[in-house]
Short mmCIF file of C-alpha atoms and ligand atoms in Angstrom, two decimals:
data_model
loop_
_atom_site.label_atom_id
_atom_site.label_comp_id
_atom_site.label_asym_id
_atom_site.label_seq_id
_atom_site.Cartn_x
_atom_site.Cartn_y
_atom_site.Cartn_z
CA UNK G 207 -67.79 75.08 20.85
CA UNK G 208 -68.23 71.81 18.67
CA UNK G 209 -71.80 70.49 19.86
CA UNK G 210 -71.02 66.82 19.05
CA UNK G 211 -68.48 64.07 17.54
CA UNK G 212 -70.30 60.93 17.40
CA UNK G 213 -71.20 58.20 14.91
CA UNK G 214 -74.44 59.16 14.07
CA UNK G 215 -76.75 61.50 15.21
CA UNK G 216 -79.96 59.17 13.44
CA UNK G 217 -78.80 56.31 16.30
CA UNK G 218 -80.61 58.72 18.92
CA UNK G 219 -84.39 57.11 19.05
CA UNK G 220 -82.43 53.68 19.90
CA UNK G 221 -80.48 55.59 22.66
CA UNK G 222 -83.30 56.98 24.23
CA UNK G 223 -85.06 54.30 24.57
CA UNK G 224 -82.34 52.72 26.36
CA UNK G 225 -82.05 55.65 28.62
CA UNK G 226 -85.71 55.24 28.88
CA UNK G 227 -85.72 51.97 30.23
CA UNK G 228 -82.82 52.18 32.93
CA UNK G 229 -84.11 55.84 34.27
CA UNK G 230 -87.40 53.80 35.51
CA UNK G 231 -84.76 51.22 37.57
CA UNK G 232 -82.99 53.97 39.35
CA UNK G 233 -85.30 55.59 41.96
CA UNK G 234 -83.01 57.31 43.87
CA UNK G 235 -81.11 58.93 41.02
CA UNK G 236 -84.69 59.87 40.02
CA UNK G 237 -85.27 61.55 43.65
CA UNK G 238 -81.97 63.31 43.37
CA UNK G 239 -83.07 64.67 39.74
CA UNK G 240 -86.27 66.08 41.31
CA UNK G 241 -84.38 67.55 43.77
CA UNK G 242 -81.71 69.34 41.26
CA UNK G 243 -84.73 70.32 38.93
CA UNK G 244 -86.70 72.66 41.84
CA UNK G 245 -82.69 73.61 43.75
CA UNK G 246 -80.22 74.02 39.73
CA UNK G 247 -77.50 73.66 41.72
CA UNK G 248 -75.19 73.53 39.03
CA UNK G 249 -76.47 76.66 37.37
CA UNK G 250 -73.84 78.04 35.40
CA UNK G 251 -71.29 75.21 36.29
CA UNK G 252 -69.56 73.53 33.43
CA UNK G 253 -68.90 69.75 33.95
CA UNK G 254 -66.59 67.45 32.09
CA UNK G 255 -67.68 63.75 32.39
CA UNK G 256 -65.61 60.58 31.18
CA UNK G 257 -67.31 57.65 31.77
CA UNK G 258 -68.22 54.39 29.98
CA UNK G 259 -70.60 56.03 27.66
CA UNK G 260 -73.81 53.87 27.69
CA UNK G 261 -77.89 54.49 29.05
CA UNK G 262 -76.85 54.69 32.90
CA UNK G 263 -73.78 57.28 32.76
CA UNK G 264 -76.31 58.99 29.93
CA UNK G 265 -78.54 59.39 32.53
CA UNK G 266 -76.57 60.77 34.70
CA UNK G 267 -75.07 63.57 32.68
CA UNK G 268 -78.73 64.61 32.31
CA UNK G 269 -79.17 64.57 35.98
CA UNK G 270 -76.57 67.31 35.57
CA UNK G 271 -77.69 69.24 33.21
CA UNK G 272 -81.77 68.97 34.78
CA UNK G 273 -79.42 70.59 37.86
CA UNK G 274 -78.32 73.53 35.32
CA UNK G 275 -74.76 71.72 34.23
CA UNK G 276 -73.60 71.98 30.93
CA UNK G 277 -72.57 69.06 30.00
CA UNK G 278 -69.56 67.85 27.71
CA UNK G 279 -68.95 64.14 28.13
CA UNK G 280 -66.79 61.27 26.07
CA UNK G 281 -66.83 57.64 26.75
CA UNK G 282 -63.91 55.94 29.26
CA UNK G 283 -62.99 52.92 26.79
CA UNK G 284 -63.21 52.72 23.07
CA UNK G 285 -65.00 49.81 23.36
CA UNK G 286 -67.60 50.72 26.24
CA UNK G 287 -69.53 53.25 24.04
CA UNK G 288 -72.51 52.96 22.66
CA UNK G 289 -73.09 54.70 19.98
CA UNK G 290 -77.17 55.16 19.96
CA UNK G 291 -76.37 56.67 23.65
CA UNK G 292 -73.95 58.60 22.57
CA UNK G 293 -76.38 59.89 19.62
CA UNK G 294 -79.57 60.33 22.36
CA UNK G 295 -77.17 62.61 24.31
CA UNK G 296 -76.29 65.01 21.82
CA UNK G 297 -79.86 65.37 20.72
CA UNK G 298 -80.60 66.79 23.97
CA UNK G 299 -77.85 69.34 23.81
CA UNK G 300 -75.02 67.68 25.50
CA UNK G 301 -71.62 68.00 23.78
CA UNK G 302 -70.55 64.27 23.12
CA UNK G 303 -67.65 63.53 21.67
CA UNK G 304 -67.31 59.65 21.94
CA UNK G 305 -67.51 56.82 19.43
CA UNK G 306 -67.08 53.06 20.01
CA UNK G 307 -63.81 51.39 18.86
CA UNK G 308 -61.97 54.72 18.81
CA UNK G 309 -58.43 54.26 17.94
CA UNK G 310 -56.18 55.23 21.25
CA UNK G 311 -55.44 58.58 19.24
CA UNK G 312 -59.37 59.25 18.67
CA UNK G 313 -59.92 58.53 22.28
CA UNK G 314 -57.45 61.29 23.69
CA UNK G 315 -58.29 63.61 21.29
CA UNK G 316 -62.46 63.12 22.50
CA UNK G 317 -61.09 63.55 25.80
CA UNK G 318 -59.46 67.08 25.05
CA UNK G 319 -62.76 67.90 23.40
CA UNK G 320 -64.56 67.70 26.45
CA UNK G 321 -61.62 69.42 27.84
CA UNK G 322 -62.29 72.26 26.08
CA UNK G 323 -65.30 73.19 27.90
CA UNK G 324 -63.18 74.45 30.59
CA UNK G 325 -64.90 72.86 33.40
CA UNK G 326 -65.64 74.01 36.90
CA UNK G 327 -66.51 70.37 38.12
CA UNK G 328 -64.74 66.57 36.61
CA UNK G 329 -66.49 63.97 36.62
CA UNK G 330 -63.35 60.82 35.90
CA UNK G 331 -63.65 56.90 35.75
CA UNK G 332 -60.07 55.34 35.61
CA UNK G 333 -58.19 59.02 36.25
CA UNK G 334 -57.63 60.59 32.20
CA UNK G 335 -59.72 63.42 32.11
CA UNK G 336 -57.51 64.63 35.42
CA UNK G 337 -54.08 63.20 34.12
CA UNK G 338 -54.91 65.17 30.96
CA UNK G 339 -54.94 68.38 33.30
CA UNK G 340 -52.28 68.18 34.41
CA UNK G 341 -50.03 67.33 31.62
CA UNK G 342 -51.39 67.89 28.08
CA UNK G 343 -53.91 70.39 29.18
CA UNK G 344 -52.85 72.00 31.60
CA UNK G 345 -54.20 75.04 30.93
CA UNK G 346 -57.85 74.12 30.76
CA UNK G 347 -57.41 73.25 34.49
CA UNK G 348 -58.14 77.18 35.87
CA UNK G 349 -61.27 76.84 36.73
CA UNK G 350 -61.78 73.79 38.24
CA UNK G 351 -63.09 73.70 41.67
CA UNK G 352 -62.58 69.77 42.10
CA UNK G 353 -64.20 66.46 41.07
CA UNK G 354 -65.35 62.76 41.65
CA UNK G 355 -63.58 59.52 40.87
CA UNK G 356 -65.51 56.98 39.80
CA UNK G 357 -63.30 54.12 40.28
CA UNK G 358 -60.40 51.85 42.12
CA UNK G 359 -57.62 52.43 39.37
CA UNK G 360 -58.74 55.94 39.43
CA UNK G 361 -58.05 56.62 43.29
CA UNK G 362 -55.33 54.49 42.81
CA UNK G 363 -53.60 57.14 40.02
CA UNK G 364 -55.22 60.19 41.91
CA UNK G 365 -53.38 59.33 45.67
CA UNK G 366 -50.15 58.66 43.71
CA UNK G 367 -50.59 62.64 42.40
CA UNK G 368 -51.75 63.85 45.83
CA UNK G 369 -48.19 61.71 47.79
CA UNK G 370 -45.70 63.79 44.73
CA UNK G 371 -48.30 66.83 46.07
CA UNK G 372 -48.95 67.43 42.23
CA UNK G 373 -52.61 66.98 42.39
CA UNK G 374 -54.05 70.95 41.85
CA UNK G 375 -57.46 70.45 43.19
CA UNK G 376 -60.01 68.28 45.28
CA UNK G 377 -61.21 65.01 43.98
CA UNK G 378 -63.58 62.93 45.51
CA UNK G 379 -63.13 59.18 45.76
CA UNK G 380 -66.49 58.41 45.13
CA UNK G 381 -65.22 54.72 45.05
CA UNK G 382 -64.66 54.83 48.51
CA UNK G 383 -68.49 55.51 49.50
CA UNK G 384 -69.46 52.28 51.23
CA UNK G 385 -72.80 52.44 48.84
CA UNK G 386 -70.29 52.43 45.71
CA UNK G 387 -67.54 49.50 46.36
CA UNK G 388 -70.07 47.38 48.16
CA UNK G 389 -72.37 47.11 45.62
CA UNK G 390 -70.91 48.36 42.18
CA UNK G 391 -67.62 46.49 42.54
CA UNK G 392 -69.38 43.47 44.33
CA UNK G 393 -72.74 42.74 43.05
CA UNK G 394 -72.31 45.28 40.25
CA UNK G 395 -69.01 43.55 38.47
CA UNK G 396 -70.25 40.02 39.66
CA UNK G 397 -73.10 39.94 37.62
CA UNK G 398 -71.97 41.41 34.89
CA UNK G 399 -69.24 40.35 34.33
CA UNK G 400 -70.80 36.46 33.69
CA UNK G 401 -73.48 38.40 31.82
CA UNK G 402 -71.11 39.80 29.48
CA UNK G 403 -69.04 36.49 29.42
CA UNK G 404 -72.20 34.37 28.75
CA UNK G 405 -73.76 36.73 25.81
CA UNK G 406 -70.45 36.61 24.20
CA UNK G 407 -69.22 32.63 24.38
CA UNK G 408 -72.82 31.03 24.92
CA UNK G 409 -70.92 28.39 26.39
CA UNK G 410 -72.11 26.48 30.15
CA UNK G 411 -70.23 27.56 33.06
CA UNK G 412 -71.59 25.14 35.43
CA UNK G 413 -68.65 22.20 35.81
CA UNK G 414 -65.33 24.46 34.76
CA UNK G 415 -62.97 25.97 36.61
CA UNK G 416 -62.51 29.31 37.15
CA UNK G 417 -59.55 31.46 37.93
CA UNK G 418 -60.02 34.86 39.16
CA UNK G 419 -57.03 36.97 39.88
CA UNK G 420 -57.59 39.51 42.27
CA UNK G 421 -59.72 39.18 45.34
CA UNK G 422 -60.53 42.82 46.04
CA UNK G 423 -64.34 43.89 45.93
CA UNK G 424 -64.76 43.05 42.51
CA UNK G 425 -63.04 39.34 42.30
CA UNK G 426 -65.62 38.64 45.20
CA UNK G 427 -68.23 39.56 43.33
CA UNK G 428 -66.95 37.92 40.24
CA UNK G 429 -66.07 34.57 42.11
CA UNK G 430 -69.30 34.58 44.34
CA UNK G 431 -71.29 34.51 41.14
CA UNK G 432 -69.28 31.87 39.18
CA UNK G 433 -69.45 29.47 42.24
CA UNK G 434 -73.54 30.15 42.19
CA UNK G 435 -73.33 29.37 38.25
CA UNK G 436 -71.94 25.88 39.38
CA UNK G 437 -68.32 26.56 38.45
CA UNK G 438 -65.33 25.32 40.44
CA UNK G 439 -63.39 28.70 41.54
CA UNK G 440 -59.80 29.23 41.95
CA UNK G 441 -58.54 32.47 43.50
CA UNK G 442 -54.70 34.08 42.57
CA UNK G 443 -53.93 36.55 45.04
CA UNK G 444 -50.41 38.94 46.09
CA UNK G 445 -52.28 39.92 49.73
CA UNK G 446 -52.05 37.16 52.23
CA UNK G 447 -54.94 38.77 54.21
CA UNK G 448 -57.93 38.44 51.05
CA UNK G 449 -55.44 34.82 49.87
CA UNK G 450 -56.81 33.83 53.50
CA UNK G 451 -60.35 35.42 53.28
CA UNK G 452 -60.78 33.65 49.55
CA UNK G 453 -59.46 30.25 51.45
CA UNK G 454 -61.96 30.67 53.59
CA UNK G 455 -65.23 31.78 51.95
CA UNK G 456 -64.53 27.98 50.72
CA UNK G 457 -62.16 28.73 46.87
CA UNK G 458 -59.05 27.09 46.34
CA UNK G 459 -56.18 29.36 46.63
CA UNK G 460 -52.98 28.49 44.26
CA UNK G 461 -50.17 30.31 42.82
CA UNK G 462 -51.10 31.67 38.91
CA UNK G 463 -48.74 29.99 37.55
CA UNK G 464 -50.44 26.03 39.12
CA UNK G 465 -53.76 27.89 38.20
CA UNK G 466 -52.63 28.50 34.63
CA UNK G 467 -52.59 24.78 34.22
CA UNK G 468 -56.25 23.78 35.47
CA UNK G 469 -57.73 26.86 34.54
CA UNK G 470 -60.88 26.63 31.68
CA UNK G 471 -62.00 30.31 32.30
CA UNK G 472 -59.35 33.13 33.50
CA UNK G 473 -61.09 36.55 34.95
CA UNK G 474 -58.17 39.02 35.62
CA UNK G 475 -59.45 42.19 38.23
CA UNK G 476 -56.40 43.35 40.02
CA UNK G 477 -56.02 46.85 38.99
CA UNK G 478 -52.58 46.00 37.86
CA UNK G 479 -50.57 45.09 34.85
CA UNK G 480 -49.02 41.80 33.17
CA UNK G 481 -50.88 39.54 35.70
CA UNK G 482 -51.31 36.37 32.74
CA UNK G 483 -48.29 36.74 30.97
CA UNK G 484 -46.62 33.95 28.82
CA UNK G 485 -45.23 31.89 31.67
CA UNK G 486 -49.00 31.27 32.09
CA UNK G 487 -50.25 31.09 29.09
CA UNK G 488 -47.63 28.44 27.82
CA UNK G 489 -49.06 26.60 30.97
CA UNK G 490 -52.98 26.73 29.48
CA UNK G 491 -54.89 23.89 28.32
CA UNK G 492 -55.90 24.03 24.82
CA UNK G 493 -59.56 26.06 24.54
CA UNK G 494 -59.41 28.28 27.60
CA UNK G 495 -61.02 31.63 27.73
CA UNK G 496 -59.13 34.63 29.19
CA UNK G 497 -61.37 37.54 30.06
CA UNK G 498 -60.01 40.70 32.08
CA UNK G 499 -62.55 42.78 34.36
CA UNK G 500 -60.19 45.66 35.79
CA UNK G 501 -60.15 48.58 34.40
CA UNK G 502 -57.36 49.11 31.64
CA UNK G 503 -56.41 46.50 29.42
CA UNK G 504 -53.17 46.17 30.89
CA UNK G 505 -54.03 42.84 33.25
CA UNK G 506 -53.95 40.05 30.21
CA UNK G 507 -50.52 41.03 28.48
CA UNK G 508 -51.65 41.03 24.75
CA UNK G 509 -48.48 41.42 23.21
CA UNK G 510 -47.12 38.62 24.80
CA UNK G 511 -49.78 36.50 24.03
CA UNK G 512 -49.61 37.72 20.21
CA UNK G 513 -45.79 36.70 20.58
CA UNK G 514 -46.33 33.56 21.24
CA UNK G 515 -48.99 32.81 18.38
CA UNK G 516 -48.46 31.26 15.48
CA UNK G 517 -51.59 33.03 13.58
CA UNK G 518 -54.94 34.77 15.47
CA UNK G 519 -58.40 35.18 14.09
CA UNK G 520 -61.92 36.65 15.19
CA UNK G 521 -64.16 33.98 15.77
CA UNK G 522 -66.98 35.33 16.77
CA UNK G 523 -67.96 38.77 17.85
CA UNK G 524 -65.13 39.92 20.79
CA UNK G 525 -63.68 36.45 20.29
CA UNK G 526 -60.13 36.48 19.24
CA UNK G 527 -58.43 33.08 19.24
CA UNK G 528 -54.55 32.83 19.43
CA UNK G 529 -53.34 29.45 18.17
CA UNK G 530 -49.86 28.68 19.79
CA UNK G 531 -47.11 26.33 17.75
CA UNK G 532 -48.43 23.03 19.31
CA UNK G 533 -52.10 23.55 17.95
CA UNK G 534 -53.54 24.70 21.74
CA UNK G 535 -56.13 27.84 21.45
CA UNK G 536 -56.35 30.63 23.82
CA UNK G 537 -59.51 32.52 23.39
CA UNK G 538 -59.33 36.61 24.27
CA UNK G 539 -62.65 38.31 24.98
CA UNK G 540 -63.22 41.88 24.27
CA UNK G 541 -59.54 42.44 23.51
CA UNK G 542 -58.58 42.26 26.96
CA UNK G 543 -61.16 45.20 27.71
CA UNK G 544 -63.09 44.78 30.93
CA UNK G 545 -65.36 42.47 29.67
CA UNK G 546 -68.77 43.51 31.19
CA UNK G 547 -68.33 46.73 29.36
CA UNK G 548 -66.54 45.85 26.33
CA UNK G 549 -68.79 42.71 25.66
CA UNK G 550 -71.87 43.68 27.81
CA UNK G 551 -74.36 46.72 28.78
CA UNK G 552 -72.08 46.91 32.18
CA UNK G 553 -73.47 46.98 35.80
CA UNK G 554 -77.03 46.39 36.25
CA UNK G 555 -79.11 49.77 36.21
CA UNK G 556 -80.16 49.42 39.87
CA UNK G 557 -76.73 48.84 40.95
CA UNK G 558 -75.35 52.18 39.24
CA UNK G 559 -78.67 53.89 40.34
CA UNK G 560 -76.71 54.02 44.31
CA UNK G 561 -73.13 55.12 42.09
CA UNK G 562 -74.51 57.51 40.10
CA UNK G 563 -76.43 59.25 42.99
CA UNK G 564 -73.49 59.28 45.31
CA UNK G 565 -71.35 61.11 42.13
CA UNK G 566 -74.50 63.33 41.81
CA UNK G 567 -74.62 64.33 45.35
CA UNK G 568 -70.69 64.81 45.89
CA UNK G 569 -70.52 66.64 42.65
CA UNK G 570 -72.55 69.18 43.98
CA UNK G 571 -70.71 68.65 47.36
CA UNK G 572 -67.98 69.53 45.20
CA UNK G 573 -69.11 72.60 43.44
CA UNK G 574 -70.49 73.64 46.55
CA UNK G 575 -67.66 73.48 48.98
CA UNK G 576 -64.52 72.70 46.65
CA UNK G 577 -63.23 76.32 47.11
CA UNK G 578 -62.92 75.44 51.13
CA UNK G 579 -61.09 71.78 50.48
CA UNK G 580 -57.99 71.16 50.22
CA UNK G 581 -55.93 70.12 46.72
CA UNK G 582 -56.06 65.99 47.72
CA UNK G 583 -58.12 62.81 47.85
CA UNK G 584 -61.07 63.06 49.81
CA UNK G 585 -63.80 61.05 51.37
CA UNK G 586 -67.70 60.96 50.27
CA UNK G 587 -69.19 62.89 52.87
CA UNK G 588 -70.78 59.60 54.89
CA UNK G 589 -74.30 61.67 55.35
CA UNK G 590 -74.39 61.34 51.57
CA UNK G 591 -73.90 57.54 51.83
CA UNK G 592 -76.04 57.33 54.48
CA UNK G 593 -78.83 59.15 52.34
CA UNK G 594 -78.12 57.14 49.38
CA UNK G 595 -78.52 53.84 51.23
CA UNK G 596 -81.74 55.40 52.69
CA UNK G 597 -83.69 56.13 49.52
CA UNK G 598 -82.94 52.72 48.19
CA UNK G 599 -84.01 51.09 51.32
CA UNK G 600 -87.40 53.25 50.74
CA UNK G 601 -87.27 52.84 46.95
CA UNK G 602 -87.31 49.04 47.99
CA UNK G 603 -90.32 49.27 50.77
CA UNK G 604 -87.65 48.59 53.63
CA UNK G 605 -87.62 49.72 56.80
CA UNK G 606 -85.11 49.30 59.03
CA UNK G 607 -84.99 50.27 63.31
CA UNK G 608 -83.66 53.22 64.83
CA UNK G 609 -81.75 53.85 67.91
CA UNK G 610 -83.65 54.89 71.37
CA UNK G 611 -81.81 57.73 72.33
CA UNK G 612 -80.65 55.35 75.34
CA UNK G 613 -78.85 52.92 72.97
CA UNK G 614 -77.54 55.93 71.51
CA UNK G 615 -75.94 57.39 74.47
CA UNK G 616 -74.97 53.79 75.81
CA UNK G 617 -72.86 53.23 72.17
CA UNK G 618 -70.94 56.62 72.73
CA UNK G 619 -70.66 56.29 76.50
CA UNK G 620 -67.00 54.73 77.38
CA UNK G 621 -67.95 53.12 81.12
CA UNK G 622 -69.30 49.08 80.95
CA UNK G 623 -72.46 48.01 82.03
N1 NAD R 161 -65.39 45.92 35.39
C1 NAD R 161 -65.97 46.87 36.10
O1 NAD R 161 -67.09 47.28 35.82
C2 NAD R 161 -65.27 47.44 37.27
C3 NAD R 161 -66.00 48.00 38.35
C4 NAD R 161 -65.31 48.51 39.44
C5 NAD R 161 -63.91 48.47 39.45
N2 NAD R 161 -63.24 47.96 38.37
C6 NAD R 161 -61.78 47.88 38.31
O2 NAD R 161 -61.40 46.56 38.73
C7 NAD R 161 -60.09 46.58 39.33
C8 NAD R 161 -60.16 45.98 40.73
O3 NAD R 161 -61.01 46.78 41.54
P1 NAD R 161 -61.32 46.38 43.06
O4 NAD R 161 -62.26 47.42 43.57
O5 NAD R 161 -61.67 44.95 43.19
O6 NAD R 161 -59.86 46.64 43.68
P2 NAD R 161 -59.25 46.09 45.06
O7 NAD R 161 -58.09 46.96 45.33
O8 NAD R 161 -60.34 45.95 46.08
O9 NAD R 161 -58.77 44.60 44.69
C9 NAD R 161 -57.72 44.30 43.82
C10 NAD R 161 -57.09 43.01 44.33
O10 NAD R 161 -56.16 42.54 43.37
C11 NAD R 161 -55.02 42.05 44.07
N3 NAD R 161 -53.87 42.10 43.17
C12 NAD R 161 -53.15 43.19 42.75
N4 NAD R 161 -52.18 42.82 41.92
C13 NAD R 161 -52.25 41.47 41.79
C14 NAD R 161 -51.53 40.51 41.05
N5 NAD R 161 -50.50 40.86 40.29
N6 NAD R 161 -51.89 39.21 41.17
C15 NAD R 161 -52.91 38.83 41.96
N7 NAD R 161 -53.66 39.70 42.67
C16 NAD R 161 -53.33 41.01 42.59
C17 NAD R 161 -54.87 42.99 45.26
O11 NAD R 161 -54.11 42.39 46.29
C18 NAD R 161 -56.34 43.21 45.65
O12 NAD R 161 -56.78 42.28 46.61
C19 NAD R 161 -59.66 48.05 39.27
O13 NAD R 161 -58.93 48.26 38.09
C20 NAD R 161 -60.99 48.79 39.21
O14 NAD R 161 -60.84 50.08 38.69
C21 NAD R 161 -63.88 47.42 37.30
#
């Protein structure tokens, strides 16, 4: 098998010191490694990781492979790799085959490279790797015993397979752990996302308005953090139920269309596709950023948006600007790409130090027990959420109470009093 396809393998001293730096900000990850390193659970197990390819997902895959894995991994989105990462990884014997700004042909074709390992265990963010076995390559799918889902498109995509009853074997919707949507699509994609936005515009926040579409666990996170940065928020939603919660955590709620019109920054994390379209941007005031933070870059319809230009041009690193007849500019960040990734390092290491542990811990749950599970969506176990929450909580110096064994009894007892 091909070791490697990456940039270039003299990037890898710049990798590893990235992978350096986050492994000392994820403690429990670290605990799990120590664990795998005395137990090699995964000895002899092949796993096939796609993931955005930078220092926390690199750390992971050698979580793995200190467990016994071998390892084949490629990034998740062109734009999300990191090439010195990428480089780091295959220096310590992991097959890579990732680049950043892959063309979409490049980026299938990486994807059937890690394919070809034939893997017992997947490890998917967004749903390709398992799409790809079960249409393309097919048979590269023999041996697999199951795998974990990293996130909400992905779960999405995976419970659409398991309702036409075409999914072939167990995937876990790691997504679903209360320790991953919590905090990774909360805090995680909040952050982020205005670092990433920030780095990349170096313009002020504070004072605009912004327009988040989508008010799942992510918008929350993404609007929480733009109200703290002194912005005015506006929330676009389809669900009445989170339209009502955004109302009332104190946003305006409006129809996307009336928010197209106010709008001075647009973040787009819905999980779906044309959400700005050209009935909105025809709407925009001239100057207006459009970023997207779900995770294909289907949300912000480009081609629309190039229809309606009269010329574009890069102005500044993941800056496009669209000029439309009338002289008004739309800037696009990171091509529509979820922005924290595409323009940013992605979720802060401590965050993905509780998402990375929980795929650690149900990959082996996987490997271990995938044989007795049927083909389907499943849960994270919740002892391994519980155990993730409780080495944090210790990696933090928290303590929290425990039950008497009365208040136990009196929670699981049905008579009053
Ligand atoms: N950028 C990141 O690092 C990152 C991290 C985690 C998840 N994600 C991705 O972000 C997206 C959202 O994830 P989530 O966990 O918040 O999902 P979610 O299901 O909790 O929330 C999505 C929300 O968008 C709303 N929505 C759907 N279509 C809409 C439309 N056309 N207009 C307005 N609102 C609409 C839904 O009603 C829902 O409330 C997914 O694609 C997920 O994979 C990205």
């Amino acid at each position: 098998m091909q070791e490697y396809l990456i940039r270039d393998i003299n990037l890898a001293p710049g990798g590893r010191l990235k992978i350096d730096w986050v492994r000392v900000h994820m403690p429990v990850l670290n605990v799990i490694r120590e664990e795998f390193e005395r137990t090699r659970p995964f000895a002899g197990v092949r796993v096939a990781m796609s993931i955005h390819l930078e220092a926390k997902t690199a750390y992971l895959a050698e979580v793995l492979k200190a467990g016994g894995a071998e390892v084949a991994i490629s990034g998740s989105n062109p734009l999300s790799t990191q090439d010195d990462v990428a480089a780091a990884l295959a220096a310590e014997g992991i097959h890579v085959y990732a680049w950043h700004g892959a063309t979409g042909e490049e980026y299938v074709e990486h994807l059937v490279k890690v394919l070809e390992i034939r893997p017992h265990v997947v490890i998917d963010d967004g749903g390709d790797l398992v799409h790809l076995l079960h249409t393309r390559c097919r048979e590269l799918a023999g041996e697999v015993v199951g795998g974990c889902e990293e996130t909400t498109t992905g779960v999405f995509r995976l419970k659409a397979m398991e309702q036409e009853g075409r999914l072939l074997f167990p995937m876990i919707a790691v997504n679903d752990a209360r320790c991953k949507f919590l905090f990774d699509n909360r805090y995680g994609t909040g952050e982020s996302v205005w670092a990433g936005i920030m780095r990349t515009t170096n313009l002020l926040v504070a004072g605009k308005t912004v327009v988040v579409v989508g008010y799942g666990w992510c918008g929350k996170g993404v609007a929480m953090r733009a109200a703290g940065l002194g912005a005015k928020v506006v929330v676009c939603e389809v669900d009445p139920v989170r339209a009502l919660e955004a109302y009332m955590d104190g946003y305006l709620v409006m129809k996307s269309e009336q928010a197209a019109e106010v709008g001075d920054i647009f973040i787009t994390v819905t999980g779906c596709r044309d959400v700005l379209r050209s009935r909105h941007f025809r709407r925009m005031k001239d100057g207006v950023i459009l970023a997207n933070a779900g995770h294909f870059d289907v949300e912000i319809n480009k081609p629309e948006l190039a229809g309606i230009a009269v010329s574009r041009r890069l102005v500044r690193q993941n800056i496009e600007e669209f000029t439309l007849p009338d002289g008004r500019r739309i800037y696009l960040l990171g091509e529509g790409r979820l922005v924290n990734l595409a323009a940013g390092d992605g979720h802060p290491a401590e965050i993905m130090d509780m998402s990375f542990a929980l795929q650690a811990l149900s990959a082996r749950y996987i490997w271990e027990n995938g044989n007795c599970l049927k083909p389907g969506v499943h849960l994270v176990p919740p002892e391994l959420d519980r155990r993730v929450a409780e080495i944090k909580l210790s990696s933090l110096g928290v303590e929290i109470d425990q039950l008497t064994p009365d208040q136990k009894a009196y929670l699981q007892s049905w008579q009053a009093g």
